[in-house]
Coordinates of C-alpha atoms in Angstrom, one line a residue:
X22 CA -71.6 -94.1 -96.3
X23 CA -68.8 -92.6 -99.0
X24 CA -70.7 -94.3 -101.9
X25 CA -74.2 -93.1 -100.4
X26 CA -73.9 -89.4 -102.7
X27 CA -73.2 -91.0 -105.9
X28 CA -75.6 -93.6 -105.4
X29 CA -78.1 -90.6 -104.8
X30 CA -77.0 -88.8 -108.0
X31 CA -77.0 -91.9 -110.3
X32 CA -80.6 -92.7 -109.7
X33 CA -81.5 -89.2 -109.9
X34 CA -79.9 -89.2 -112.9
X35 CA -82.2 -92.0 -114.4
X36 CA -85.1 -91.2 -112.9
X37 CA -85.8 -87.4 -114.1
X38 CA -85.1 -88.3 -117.5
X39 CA -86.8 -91.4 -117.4
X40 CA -89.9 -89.8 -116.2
X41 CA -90.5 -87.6 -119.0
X42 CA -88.9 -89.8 -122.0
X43 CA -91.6 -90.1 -124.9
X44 CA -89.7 -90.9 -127.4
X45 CA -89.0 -94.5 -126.7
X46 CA -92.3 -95.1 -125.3
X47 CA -93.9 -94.0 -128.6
X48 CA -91.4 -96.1 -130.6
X49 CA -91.7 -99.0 -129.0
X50 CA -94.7 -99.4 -126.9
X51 CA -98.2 -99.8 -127.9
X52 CA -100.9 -97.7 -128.7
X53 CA -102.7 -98.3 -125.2
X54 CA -100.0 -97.6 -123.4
X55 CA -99.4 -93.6 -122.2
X56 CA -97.1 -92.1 -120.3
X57 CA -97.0 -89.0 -119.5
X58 CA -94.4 -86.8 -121.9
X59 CA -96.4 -88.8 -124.7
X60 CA -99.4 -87.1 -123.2
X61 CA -97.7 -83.6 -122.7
X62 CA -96.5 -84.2 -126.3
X63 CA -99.6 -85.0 -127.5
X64 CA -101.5 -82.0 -126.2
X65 CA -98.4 -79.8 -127.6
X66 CA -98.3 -81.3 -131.3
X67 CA -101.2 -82.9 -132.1
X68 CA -103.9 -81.1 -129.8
X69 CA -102.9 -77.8 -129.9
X70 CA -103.6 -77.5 -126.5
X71 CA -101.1 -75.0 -125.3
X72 CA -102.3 -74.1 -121.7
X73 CA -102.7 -77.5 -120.5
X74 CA -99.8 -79.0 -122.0
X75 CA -97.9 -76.3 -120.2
X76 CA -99.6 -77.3 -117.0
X77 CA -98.9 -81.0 -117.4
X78 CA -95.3 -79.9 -117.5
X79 CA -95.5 -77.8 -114.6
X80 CA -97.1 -80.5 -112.6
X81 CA -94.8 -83.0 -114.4
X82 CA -91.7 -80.6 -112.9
X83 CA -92.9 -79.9 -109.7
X84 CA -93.7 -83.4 -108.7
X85 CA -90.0 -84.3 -109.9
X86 CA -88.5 -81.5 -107.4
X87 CA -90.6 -82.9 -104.5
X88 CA -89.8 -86.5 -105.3
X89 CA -85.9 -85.4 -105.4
X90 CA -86.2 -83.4 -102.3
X91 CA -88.2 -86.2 -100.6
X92 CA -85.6 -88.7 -101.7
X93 CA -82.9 -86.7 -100.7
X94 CA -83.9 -86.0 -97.5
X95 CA -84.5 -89.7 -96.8
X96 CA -81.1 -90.2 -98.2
X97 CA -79.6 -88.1 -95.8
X98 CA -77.6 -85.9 -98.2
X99 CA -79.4 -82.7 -97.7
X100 CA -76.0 -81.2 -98.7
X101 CA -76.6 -82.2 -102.4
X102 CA -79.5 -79.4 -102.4
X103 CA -78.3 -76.9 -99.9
X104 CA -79.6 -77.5 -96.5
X105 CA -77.0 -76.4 -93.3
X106 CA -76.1 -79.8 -91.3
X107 CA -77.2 -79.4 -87.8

């Protein structure tokens, strides 16, 4: 149970960075394989598309706070993101 915060943090740690890493997807995947910050990068860069690269992200960063809030909730540390203990 002491362990259970860090264990929380560490993966959170990974997994936000990890989700929107496109520099070593592009560098050493393939060409048919996407994720998406190659996709938000792409629309940024080499599109020019401005408005929905912007909405990508936001999507991109709002699905992250759910998934964190989600997992920490299930997790049981709702202290890492404010909640009161009842």
């Amino acid at each position: 149970p002491l362990a259970l915060p860090g264990v929380v943090a560490g993966s959170l740690l990974v997994f936000i960075p990890a989700v929107g890493d496109f520099v070593n997807a592009e560098l050493l995947g393939n060409p048919q394989s996407q994720m998406i910050g190659n996709v938000i990068q792409a629309r940024f860069l080499k599109v020019a598309d401005y408005p929905m690269g912007s909405a990508l992200s936001f999507i991109l960063m709002f699905a992250i706070l759910i998934a964190v809030l989600v997992y920490a909730r299930a997790a049981g540390t709702e202290e890492l993101y404010g909640a009161k203990a009842a």
